[in-house]
Coordinates of C-alpha atoms and ligand atoms in Angstrom, one line a residue:
M824 CA -40.1 8.2 18.8
T825 CA -39.1 11.8 18.9
Q826 CA -42.0 14.1 19.8
I827 CA -43.1 17.0 17.6
L828 CA -44.2 20.1 19.4
G829 CA -46.0 22.3 16.8
V830 CA -45.6 26.0 17.6
L831 CA -48.7 28.1 18.0
N832 CA -47.7 31.7 18.8
V833 CA -50.9 33.6 19.7
T834 CA -49.0 36.9 19.5
P835 CA -48.9 40.0 17.2
D836 CA -45.1 40.0 17.0
S837 CA -43.4 36.6 16.9
F838 CA -40.7 36.8 14.2
S839 CA -41.9 34.1 11.9
D840 CA -45.7 33.9 12.5
G841 CA -46.6 36.9 14.5
G842 CA -50.2 38.1 14.1
R843 CA -51.4 35.1 12.2
W844 CA -53.1 33.2 15.0
L845 CA -54.5 36.0 17.2
D846 CA -58.0 35.1 16.1
R847 CA -59.0 32.1 18.2
A848 CA -60.8 30.2 15.5
A849 CA -57.8 30.6 13.2
A850 CA -55.5 29.4 16.0
V851 CA -57.5 26.3 16.7
R852 CA -57.7 25.5 12.9
H853 CA -54.0 25.9 12.6
A854 CA -53.4 23.6 15.6
E855 CA -55.7 21.0 14.2
G856 CA -53.9 21.1 10.9
M857 CA -50.6 20.6 12.7
V858 CA -52.0 17.6 14.6
A859 CA -53.3 16.2 11.3
R860 CA -49.8 16.5 9.8
G861 CA -48.2 14.7 12.7
A862 CA -47.7 17.0 15.7
D863 CA -47.8 15.2 19.0
L864 CA -48.4 18.3 21.1
I865 CA -49.2 21.9 20.4
D866 CA -47.0 24.5 22.2
V867 CA -49.2 27.5 22.8
G868 CA -47.5 30.8 23.6
G869 CA -48.8 34.3 24.1
E870 CA -45.6 36.3 24.6
S871 CA -43.0 36.7 21.9
T872 CA -39.4 36.0 23.0
R873 CA -37.7 37.3 19.9
P874 CA -34.7 39.5 20.7
G875 CA -35.8 43.0 21.8
A876 CA -39.5 42.0 22.2
P877 CA -41.4 44.0 24.9
R878 CA -42.8 42.0 27.9
V879 CA -46.6 41.4 27.7
A880 CA -48.9 42.0 30.7
I881 CA -49.9 38.7 32.4
S882 CA -53.6 39.5 31.9
E883 CA -53.1 40.0 28.2
E884 CA -51.0 36.8 27.9
Q885 CA -53.8 34.8 29.6
R886 CA -56.5 36.5 27.4
R887 CA -54.6 35.3 24.4
V888 CA -53.7 31.7 25.4
L889 CA -56.2 30.3 27.9
P890 CA -59.2 30.1 25.6
V891 CA -57.1 28.4 23.0
V892 CA -55.7 25.9 25.5
R893 CA -59.2 25.1 26.7
E894 CA -60.5 24.6 23.2
L895 CA -57.6 22.4 22.1
V896 CA -57.9 20.3 25.2
D897 CA -61.6 19.9 24.6
R898 CA -60.8 18.6 21.1
G899 CA -58.5 16.0 22.6
I900 CA -55.3 17.8 21.5
R901 CA -52.3 17.5 23.8
V902 CA -51.0 21.0 24.8
S903 CA -47.9 22.5 26.3
I904 CA -48.0 26.1 27.5
D905 CA -45.0 28.3 26.6
T906 CA -44.9 30.8 29.4
M907 CA -42.5 32.4 31.9
N908 CA -45.4 33.3 34.3
A909 CA -46.3 31.0 37.1
D910 CA -49.9 32.2 37.2
T911 CA -50.4 31.5 33.5
A912 CA -48.7 28.1 33.9
A913 CA -51.0 27.2 36.8
A914 CA -54.1 28.3 34.9
A915 CA -53.1 26.5 31.7
V916 CA -52.4 23.3 33.6
A917 CA -55.8 23.6 35.3
A918 CA -57.3 23.9 31.8
G919 CA -55.6 20.7 30.8
A920 CA -52.1 21.6 29.5
E921 CA -49.7 18.7 30.3
I922 CA -46.3 20.5 29.9
V923 CA -45.2 23.9 31.1
N924 CA -42.5 25.1 28.6
D925 CA -40.7 27.9 30.4
V926 CA -38.0 29.5 28.3
S927 CA -36.5 30.9 31.5
G928 CA -36.5 27.4 33.1
G929 CA -38.3 28.9 36.1
R930 CA -35.8 31.8 36.6
A931 CA -38.1 34.7 35.4
D932 CA -40.9 34.1 38.0
P933 CA -40.0 33.1 41.6
E934 CA -43.4 31.4 42.0
M935 CA -42.8 29.0 39.1
D936 CA -41.0 26.2 41.0
D937 CA -43.9 26.0 43.5
V938 CA -46.4 25.8 40.6
V939 CA -44.4 23.0 39.0
R940 CA -44.2 21.1 42.3
E941 CA -47.8 21.6 43.3
T942 CA -49.4 20.8 40.0
G943 CA -47.0 17.9 39.2
T944 CA -46.8 19.1 35.6
R945 CA -44.0 18.2 33.2
F946 CA -41.6 21.1 33.0
V947 CA -39.2 22.3 30.4
V948 CA -36.0 23.7 31.9
M949 CA -34.6 25.8 29.1
H950 CA -31.2 27.4 29.4
W951 CA -31.7 31.1 29.9
R952 CA -29.6 33.9 31.1
G953 CA -31.9 36.9 31.0
H954 CA -34.8 38.6 29.2
S955 CA -34.6 39.3 25.5
E956 CA -33.5 43.0 25.8
S957 CA -30.3 41.9 27.5
M958 CA -29.8 38.6 25.6
N959 CA -27.0 39.8 23.3
E960 CA -24.7 41.0 26.1
L961 CA -25.3 37.7 27.9
A962 CA -24.0 35.7 25.0
R963 CA -20.5 35.4 26.3
Y964 CA -18.9 32.0 27.0
R965 CA -15.5 30.5 27.4
D966 CA -16.9 27.0 27.0
V967 CA -20.5 27.3 25.8
V968 CA -21.3 23.5 26.0
G969 CA -19.8 23.1 29.5
E970 CA -21.4 26.3 30.8
V971 CA -24.9 25.6 29.4
V972 CA -24.9 22.1 30.7
R973 CA -23.7 23.2 34.2
E974 CA -26.3 26.0 34.3
I975 CA -29.1 23.7 33.4
E976 CA -27.8 21.1 35.9
Y977 CA -27.8 23.7 38.6
R978 CA -31.4 24.7 37.8
V979 CA -32.5 21.1 37.8
A980 CA -30.9 20.6 41.2
E981 CA -32.7 23.6 42.5
L982 CA -36.0 22.3 41.3
I983 CA -35.3 18.9 42.9
V984 CA -34.4 20.5 46.2
K985 CA -37.7 22.3 46.1
G986 CA -39.5 18.9 45.8
V987 CA -40.0 18.6 42.1
S988 CA -39.7 15.0 40.9
P989 CA -36.9 14.7 38.3
E990 CA -39.1 12.4 36.2
R991 CA -41.2 15.5 35.4
L992 CA -38.3 17.5 33.9
I993 CA -37.2 18.0 30.3
V994 CA -34.1 20.0 29.4
D995 CA -33.5 22.3 26.5
P996 CA -30.2 24.2 25.5
G997 CA -32.2 27.3 24.5
L998 CA -30.8 27.8 21.0
G999 CA -30.6 31.5 20.2
F1000 CA -31.3 32.6 23.7
A1001 CA -28.1 34.5 24.7
K1002 CA -26.3 32.4 22.0
N1003 CA -24.9 33.3 18.6
G1004 CA -24.8 30.9 15.6
D1005 CA -21.5 29.5 16.6
H1006 CA -22.7 28.7 20.1
N1007 CA -25.9 27.1 18.7
W1008 CA -23.9 24.8 16.4
R1009 CA -21.5 23.8 19.1
L1010 CA -24.5 22.9 21.4
L1011 CA -26.1 20.8 18.6
A1012 CA -22.8 19.1 17.8
H1013 CA -22.4 18.1 21.5
L1014 CA -26.0 17.1 22.4
D1015 CA -24.5 14.0 24.0
R1016 CA -23.1 16.2 26.8
L1017 CA -26.6 17.5 27.6
Q1018 CA -28.1 14.0 27.3
R1019 CA -25.7 12.8 29.9
L1020 CA -27.8 14.6 32.5
G1021 CA -30.2 11.6 32.0
L1022 CA -33.2 13.8 31.2
P1023 CA -35.2 14.0 28.0
V1024 CA -33.9 16.8 25.7
L1025 CA -36.0 19.2 23.7
I1026 CA -34.6 21.2 20.8
G1027 CA -36.0 24.4 19.4
A1028 CA -34.1 25.3 16.3
S1029 CA -37.0 25.9 13.9
R1030 CA -36.7 29.0 11.7
K1031 CA -34.1 30.6 14.0
R1032 CA -31.7 33.2 12.7
F1033 CA -28.6 31.0 12.8
I1034 CA -30.3 28.8 10.2
G1035 CA -31.0 31.8 8.1
E1036 CA -27.3 32.6 8.2
L1037 CA -26.6 29.4 6.3
L1038 CA -29.0 30.2 3.5
P1039 CA -28.5 32.5 0.6
A1040 CA -28.8 36.2 1.4
G1041 CA -32.4 37.4 1.0
A1042 CA -34.0 34.0 1.8
Q1043 CA -37.4 34.4 3.5
V1044 CA -38.1 33.0 7.0
G1045 CA -40.3 30.2 5.6
E1046 CA -37.3 29.1 3.5
R1047 CA -35.7 28.0 6.8
D1048 CA -38.1 25.1 7.1
F1049 CA -36.2 22.6 5.0
A1050 CA -33.0 23.2 7.0
S1051 CA -35.0 23.1 10.3
A1052 CA -36.3 19.7 9.3
V1053 CA -32.7 18.5 8.6
I1054 CA -31.7 19.6 12.1
A1055 CA -34.8 17.7 13.5
A1056 CA -33.6 14.5 11.8
L1057 CA -30.1 14.9 13.0
A1058 CA -31.3 15.6 16.6
A1059 CA -33.6 12.6 16.4
H1060 CA -30.7 10.5 15.3
E1061 CA -28.9 11.6 18.4
G1062 CA -31.9 10.5 20.5
V1063 CA -33.5 13.7 21.6
W1064 CA -37.0 13.5 23.2
G1065 CA -38.6 16.3 21.2
V1066 CA -38.3 19.1 18.7
R1067 CA -40.3 22.3 18.7
V1068 CA -41.1 23.3 15.1
H1069 CA -43.3 25.5 12.9
D1070 CA -43.4 23.2 9.8
V1071 CA -44.9 20.0 11.0
S1072 CA -45.1 18.1 7.7
G1073 CA -41.5 18.6 6.8
T1074 CA -40.4 17.6 10.3
R1075 CA -42.7 14.5 10.3
A1076 CA -41.0 13.3 7.1
A1077 CA -37.5 14.1 8.5
L1078 CA -38.3 12.2 11.8
D1079 CA -39.8 9.3 9.9
V1080 CA -36.6 9.0 7.9
A1081 CA -34.5 9.1 11.1
A1082 CA -36.7 6.4 12.7
A1083 CA -36.6 4.2 9.6
W1084 CA -32.8 4.6 9.5
A1085 CA -32.6 3.6 13.2
G1086 CA -34.9 0.7 12.5
G1087 CA -32.7 -0.5 9.7
R1088 CA -29.9 -1.1 12.2
T1089 CA -31.9 -3.6 14.2
R1090 CA -33.0 -5.7 11.2
Ligands
LIG1287 N1 -37.8 29.1 21.3 C1 -38.7 30.0 21.2 C2 -39.9 29.9 22.0 N2 -40.0 28.9 22.9 N3 -39.3 27.0 23.9 C3 -38.3 26.0 24.0 N4 -38.5 25.0 24.9 N5 -37.2 26.0 23.3 C4 -36.9 27.0 22.3 O1 -35.9 27.0 21.7 C5 -37.9 28.0 22.2 C6 -39.1 28.0 23.0 C7 -38.6 31.1 20.2 O2 -39.0 30.8 19.0 P1 -40.4 31.3 18.3 O3 -40.4 32.8 18.3 O4 -40.4 30.8 16.9 O5 -41.6 30.8 19.0

């Protein structure tokens, strides 16, 4: 069954939910709501990765996320930590986070690979070419699917050489990260190429701009949820391991449809 990672951005500036969950009690309530609606894990992040976002000091990132991680773990909620910082990853894993979701796939912080090996955490290797301020210039490909798969494969090989067990790795094409809408759709249409690496695949399409580009002009960010849930259903149908989403109820329904459809085949 495809896993749902419910997004909890503890930031003032994420593009779709910035500022809403900076208050710890509100963040925890929101996470509990997502679990009640069917999230398998809560992906807690303290640094916005939207294009052009400024970097956040590590101390500030940890001040935002660590108390929330601790409180969710105490309540029996499974947590992934969305961070590019090795120190934050180590502290979150020590607090009980079971997945480190690094949008740079370990490329932003040279210490990350060691933390992954030493802690034995599960680790998301997302395709990444550079920080958000340079993302648009880096969105140049001759063969986006081939290049993204090769670059992820290279990073996976580097992690394995450093002693990380491949069973701990999850891969993610990094939709919207140094990619335009056309790139994203090609990657989604060729998920099988990424799946051939033999590792679980995570997809983060929820509410991203390329979905907005399909909708009528002037549609609000929240109106992207229905289309995001359709992508989740199609991705689940292709056999992805997980989807990272903001709207858990819609995604739960979409994934239940995909599972029932798949079940219908076997009866
Ligand atoms: N996208 C965002 C943040 N974290 N993590 C993974 N693994 N994959 C993604 O595509 C991804 C991510 C940016 O989206 P947000 O601003 O809505 O959190």
